[in-house]
Short mmCIF file of C-alpha atoms in Angstrom, two decimals:
data_model
loop_
_atom_site.label_atom_id
_atom_site.label_comp_id
_atom_site.label_asym_id
_atom_site.label_seq_id
_atom_site.Cartn_x
_atom_site.Cartn_y
_atom_site.Cartn_z
CA MET A 1 9.49 -30.51 -22.96
CA GLN A 2 5.95 -30.15 -21.69
CA GLY A 3 3.62 -27.40 -22.88
CA ALA A 4 2.72 -24.36 -20.79
CA THR A 5 -0.73 -25.71 -19.96
CA GLU A 6 0.68 -29.06 -18.78
CA ILE A 7 3.22 -27.29 -16.59
CA LEU A 8 0.52 -25.06 -15.11
CA ASN A 9 -1.69 -28.09 -14.48
CA LEU A 10 1.19 -29.87 -12.77
CA ALA A 11 1.81 -26.82 -10.57
CA ALA A 12 -1.87 -26.53 -9.65
CA ASP A 13 -2.71 -30.22 -9.24
CA GLN A 14 0.37 -31.48 -7.42
CA TYR A 15 1.86 -28.38 -5.79
CA GLY A 16 -1.00 -25.87 -5.62
CA GLU A 17 -1.85 -26.36 -1.97
CA ARG A 18 1.80 -26.60 -0.89
CA LEU A 19 2.57 -23.40 -2.78
CA TYR A 20 -0.39 -21.66 -1.13
CA TRP A 21 0.79 -22.65 2.36
CA HIS A 22 4.39 -21.69 1.58
CA ILE A 23 3.22 -18.24 0.47
CA ARG A 24 0.79 -17.97 3.38
CA ARG A 25 3.54 -18.64 5.94
CA LEU A 26 5.60 -15.85 4.38
CA VAL A 27 2.91 -13.19 3.93
CA VAL A 28 0.65 -14.28 6.85
CA SER A 29 -2.54 -12.72 5.44
CA HIS A 30 -4.85 -15.00 3.47
CA ASP A 31 -5.82 -12.23 1.02
CA ASP A 32 -2.18 -11.47 0.24
CA ALA A 33 -1.48 -15.19 -0.15
CA GLU A 34 -4.36 -15.49 -2.62
CA ASP A 35 -3.01 -12.59 -4.72
CA ALA A 36 0.55 -13.96 -4.63
CA LEU A 37 -0.65 -17.45 -5.60
CA GLN A 38 -2.55 -15.95 -8.52
CA GLU A 39 0.59 -14.11 -9.69
CA THR A 40 2.63 -17.30 -9.20
CA PHE A 41 0.38 -19.31 -11.51
CA LEU A 42 0.33 -16.52 -14.08
CA LYS A 43 4.16 -16.36 -14.05
CA ILE A 44 4.41 -20.15 -14.30
CA TYR A 45 2.10 -20.13 -17.31
CA THR A 46 3.70 -17.19 -19.12
CA LYS A 47 7.29 -18.26 -18.44
CA ALA A 48 6.79 -22.00 -18.99
CA ALA A 49 7.88 -21.67 -22.63
CA SER A 50 11.23 -20.23 -21.56
CA PHE A 51 11.84 -22.89 -18.86
CA ARG A 52 15.03 -24.68 -19.90
CA GLY A 53 15.57 -27.08 -16.99
CA GLU A 54 14.77 -30.77 -16.60
CA SER A 55 11.26 -31.84 -15.61
CA SER A 56 12.69 -32.90 -12.25
CA SER A 57 13.64 -29.30 -11.47
CA LEU A 58 10.11 -27.98 -12.07
CA PRO A 59 9.03 -28.19 -8.39
CA ALA A 60 12.05 -26.09 -7.33
CA TRP A 61 11.15 -23.62 -10.08
CA PHE A 62 7.54 -23.42 -8.82
CA TYR A 63 8.76 -22.76 -5.28
CA ARG A 64 11.22 -20.17 -6.54
CA ILE A 65 8.47 -18.23 -8.32
CA ALA A 66 6.13 -18.56 -5.32
CA THR A 67 8.86 -17.32 -2.94
CA ASN A 68 9.62 -14.35 -5.20
CA GLU A 69 5.94 -13.44 -5.46
CA ALA A 70 5.48 -13.69 -1.69
CA LEU A 71 8.51 -11.46 -1.06
CA GLN A 72 7.26 -9.06 -3.73
CA THR A 73 3.93 -8.86 -1.87
CA LEU A 74 5.80 -8.01 1.34
CA ARG A 75 7.93 -5.41 -0.47
CA ARG A 76 4.75 -3.59 -1.48
CA ARG A 77 3.95 -3.22 2.22
CA VAL A 78 7.21 -1.49 3.20
CA ARG A 79 7.93 2.21 2.90
CA LEU A 80 10.73 3.70 0.85
CA PHE A 81 14.20 2.79 2.24
CA GLN A 82 12.67 0.13 4.52
CA SER A 83 13.48 -3.56 4.18
CA ILE A 84 11.13 -6.53 4.49
CA ASP A 85 12.90 -7.41 7.73
CA ASP A 86 11.39 -4.23 9.23
CA LEU A 87 7.96 -5.85 8.88
CA SER A 88 8.67 -8.49 11.54
CA GLU A 89 6.69 -6.67 14.27
CA THR A 90 3.72 -6.07 11.98
CA LEU A 91 3.73 -9.65 10.73
CA SER A 92 4.02 -10.96 14.27
CA GLU A 93 0.92 -8.98 15.29
CA GLN A 94 -0.86 -10.15 12.17
CA VAL A 95 -0.25 -13.79 13.15
CA THR A 96 -2.56 -13.20 16.11
CA THR A 97 -5.35 -11.69 14.02
CA GLU A 98 -5.06 -14.32 11.26
CA SER A 99 -4.97 -17.27 13.67
CA ALA A 100 -8.05 -19.41 14.06
CA PRO A 101 -9.91 -19.00 17.39
CA ASP A 102 -9.18 -22.65 18.24
CA ALA A 103 -5.49 -22.48 17.30
CA SER A 104 -3.17 -23.74 20.01
CA ARG A 105 -1.14 -21.18 21.94
CA ALA A 106 2.03 -23.08 21.00
CA SER A 107 1.31 -22.85 17.28
CA VAL A 108 0.59 -19.11 17.51
CA LEU A 109 3.77 -18.43 19.50
CA PHE A 110 5.78 -20.64 17.17
CA GLN A 111 4.60 -18.65 14.14
CA LYS A 112 5.26 -15.35 15.93
CA ALA A 113 8.78 -16.57 16.72
CA THR A 114 9.46 -17.25 13.03
CA MET A 115 8.49 -13.66 12.21
CA LEU A 116 11.52 -12.46 14.17
CA LEU A 117 13.86 -14.22 11.75
CA PRO A 118 15.56 -12.27 8.96
CA THR A 119 13.80 -13.00 5.65
CA GLN A 120 16.54 -15.24 4.22
CA GLN A 121 16.52 -17.37 7.37
CA ARG A 122 12.74 -17.45 7.45
CA VAL A 123 12.49 -18.71 3.85
CA ALA A 124 15.16 -21.38 4.47
CA PHE A 125 13.53 -22.43 7.74
CA TYR A 126 10.01 -22.79 6.26
CA LEU A 127 11.22 -24.78 3.25
CA ARG A 128 13.21 -27.14 5.48
CA TYR A 129 10.87 -27.40 8.47
CA TYR A 130 7.40 -27.42 6.89
CA ASP A 131 8.04 -28.57 3.31
CA GLU A 132 10.86 -30.89 4.40
CA LEU A 133 12.85 -30.15 1.27
CA PRO A 134 16.48 -31.29 1.01
CA TYR A 135 19.13 -28.57 1.21
CA ASP A 136 20.20 -28.97 -2.43
CA GLN A 137 16.63 -28.22 -3.54
CA ILE A 138 16.34 -25.26 -1.17
CA ALA A 139 19.63 -24.01 -2.63
CA ARG A 140 18.10 -24.14 -6.11
CA ILE A 141 15.02 -22.26 -4.91
CA THR A 142 16.79 -19.52 -2.98
CA GLY A 143 20.03 -19.27 -4.95
CA HIS A 144 22.11 -19.61 -1.75
CA SER A 145 24.76 -22.23 -1.02
CA GLU A 146 23.86 -25.33 0.96
CA GLY A 147 26.39 -24.35 3.62
CA SER A 148 24.79 -20.96 4.22
CA LEU A 149 21.32 -22.57 4.29
CA ARG A 150 22.43 -25.05 6.98
CA THR A 151 23.78 -22.13 9.00
CA ASN A 152 20.54 -20.20 8.43
CA TYR A 153 18.48 -23.14 9.64
CA HIS A 154 20.68 -23.63 12.70
CA TYR A 155 20.36 -19.96 13.74
CA ALA A 156 16.63 -19.96 13.01
CA VAL A 157 16.07 -22.94 15.32
CA LYS A 158 18.15 -21.25 18.02
CA THR A 159 16.13 -18.00 17.77
CA ILE A 160 12.79 -19.83 17.83
CA LYS A 161 13.79 -21.97 20.83
CA LYS A 162 14.85 -18.90 22.78
CA TYR A 163 11.59 -17.10 21.98
CA LEU A 164 9.52 -20.12 23.05
CA GLU A 165 11.50 -20.54 26.27
CA ASP A 166 11.10 -16.82 27.04
CA HIS A 167 7.35 -17.24 26.59
CA ALA A 168 7.24 -20.33 28.81
CA ILE A 169 6.34 -22.97 26.26
CA MET B 1 14.64 -28.17 26.83
CA ILE B 2 12.50 -27.54 23.72
CA ASN B 3 13.08 -29.72 20.69
CA ILE B 4 11.23 -28.06 17.83
CA ASP B 5 11.65 -31.11 15.60
CA GLU B 6 9.40 -32.99 18.01
CA MET B 7 6.73 -30.29 17.93
CA LYS B 8 3.73 -30.78 15.67
CA ARG B 9 4.23 -28.89 12.41
CA GLU B 10 0.93 -27.19 12.95
CA LEU B 11 -0.03 -23.72 11.74
CA PRO B 12 -2.37 -21.42 13.64
CA TYR B 13 -4.21 -20.57 10.41
CA LYS B 14 -7.07 -22.93 9.74
CA GLU B 15 -8.40 -22.88 6.22
CA ASN B 16 -10.73 -25.56 4.95
CA PRO B 17 -8.70 -27.88 2.61
CA ALA B 18 -11.62 -27.95 0.14
CA TYR B 19 -11.61 -24.14 0.07
CA ILE B 20 -7.86 -24.09 -0.67
CA ARG B 21 -8.30 -26.67 -3.46
CA ASP B 22 -11.07 -24.49 -4.91
CA LEU B 23 -8.86 -21.41 -4.63
CA VAL B 24 -6.03 -23.20 -6.46
CA GLY B 25 -8.48 -24.16 -9.23
CA ARG B 26 -9.73 -20.59 -9.56
CA CYS B 27 -6.19 -19.21 -9.71
CA ARG B 28 -5.33 -21.71 -12.45
CA GLN B 29 -8.39 -20.69 -14.50
CA THR B 30 -7.60 -16.99 -14.07
CA ALA B 31 -4.01 -17.59 -15.23
CA LEU B 32 -5.27 -19.40 -18.35
CA ARG B 33 -7.81 -16.66 -19.13
CA THR B 34 -5.44 -13.76 -18.47
CA ASN B 35 -2.77 -15.22 -20.70
CA ALA B 36 -5.27 -15.91 -23.47
CA ALA B 37 -6.31 -12.24 -23.40
CA ALA B 38 -2.71 -11.01 -23.43
CA PRO B 39 -2.26 -10.70 -27.28
CA ALA B 40 -5.45 -8.61 -27.59
CA ARG B 41 -4.30 -6.44 -24.68
CA ARG B 42 -0.87 -6.00 -26.25
CA ALA B 43 -2.54 -4.97 -29.55
CA TRP B 44 -4.55 -2.32 -27.67
CA ILE B 45 -1.44 -1.01 -25.96
CA TRP B 46 0.39 -0.73 -29.29
CA ALA B 47 -2.58 1.05 -30.89
CA VAL B 48 -2.81 3.59 -28.05
CA ALA B 49 0.96 4.12 -28.10
CA ALA B 50 0.92 4.68 -31.88
CA ALA B 51 -1.97 7.20 -31.61
CA ALA B 52 -0.13 9.06 -28.83
CA ALA B 53 3.05 9.18 -30.92
CA ILE B 54 1.17 10.61 -33.93
CA LEU B 55 -0.54 13.22 -31.74
CA ILE B 56 2.78 14.30 -30.22
CA ALA B 57 4.34 14.52 -33.70
CA VAL B 58 1.46 16.70 -35.00
CA ILE B 59 1.69 19.03 -31.98
CA GLY B 60 5.46 19.23 -32.39
CA ILE B 61 5.28 20.07 -36.08
CA THR B 62 2.57 22.69 -35.45
CA LEU B 63 4.54 24.39 -32.68
CA SER B 64 7.81 24.35 -34.59
CA ALA B 65 6.33 25.83 -37.81
CA PRO B 66 7.69 29.34 -38.54
CA ARG B 67 5.29 32.00 -37.24
CA LYS B 68 4.21 34.91 -39.46
CA THR B 69 5.25 38.43 -38.61
CA PRO B 70 2.45 41.04 -38.06
CA ILE B 71 3.09 42.45 -41.56
CA GLU B 72 2.83 39.02 -43.15
CA ARG B 73 -0.38 38.30 -41.23
CA PHE B 74 -1.79 41.66 -42.39
CA LEU B 75 -0.88 41.00 -46.00
CA ALA B 76 -2.34 37.51 -45.83
CA SER B 77 -5.61 38.85 -44.44
CA ILE B 78 -6.34 41.36 -47.16
CA THR B 79 -8.07 40.68 -50.47
CA ASP B 80 -6.36 40.87 -53.85
CA GLU B 81 -8.10 44.20 -54.54
CA GLU B 82 -6.89 45.71 -51.33
CA ALA B 83 -3.46 44.37 -52.06
CA ALA B 84 -3.50 46.02 -55.47
CA MET B 85 -4.47 49.31 -53.82
CA ILE B 86 -1.57 49.31 -51.44
CA THR B 87 1.14 48.12 -53.80
CA ASP B 88 1.90 51.76 -54.56
CA TYR B 89 2.45 52.48 -50.91
CA ASN B 90 5.62 51.94 -49.12
CA LEU B 91 5.19 49.47 -46.23
CA GLU B 92 6.47 52.27 -44.02
CA ASP B 93 3.15 54.07 -44.70
CA ILE B 94 1.04 51.30 -43.15
CA PRO B 95 -0.45 52.65 -39.93
CA GLU B 96 1.50 51.93 -36.79
CA TYR B 97 -1.26 49.81 -35.17
CA VAL B 98 -0.93 47.20 -37.94
CA ASN B 99 2.58 46.49 -36.74
CA GLU B 100 1.47 45.76 -33.19
#
């Protein structure tokens, strides 16, 4: 088994940027993504000693921690008795403010469309669409069955397509 | 008909790749530093918790100690000579205000 420092180095060197973008897609704001990435690395380093899986399952473990930290960041933004799903409007508006001035209209609308998805669907969609991870790995990250993830992806695509068609893309 | 798989997987957020690499490096360094400082921080937390526990125990013992009655306080406040003078008296003879 590798030491904590080696595992942290692996996470930073080979997955650091991917983890940042995965978090960024979920939380939208760069500042929140930076904080969540920091917490992710700290968790990876402090919990590396208790990691019992094979080396091959480390990437899924990194993504799992990053996803949890991103969702935790979003939870801090909701009021008592609200769910993260209630943030969809706010996140959708934030996509506009966080987008680069030269970003294409299609990319902005696409991101806004993903904000309408329930959180579980959104996580599954991002991991499949942007990170191109196989369903068995996404299942290990999210803790959901492959069948439900396929269904989530299917519904996510349907919702996004409808949104884009409604906005004349 | 839109086929999203044929769309470019492009995000509207544009961050400089070099900046993101630098950010990742900084986060890694902070994680290493924070974890190295953790034992010292835990020692501080234990020390503060122990001091608080001792303080609470002292306050608890002080408050739960039996309190003296006015007569006992009066007797404790007088000198041996004065005590000798009043031994002949019945405690009933001590002026009323002493009992207040």
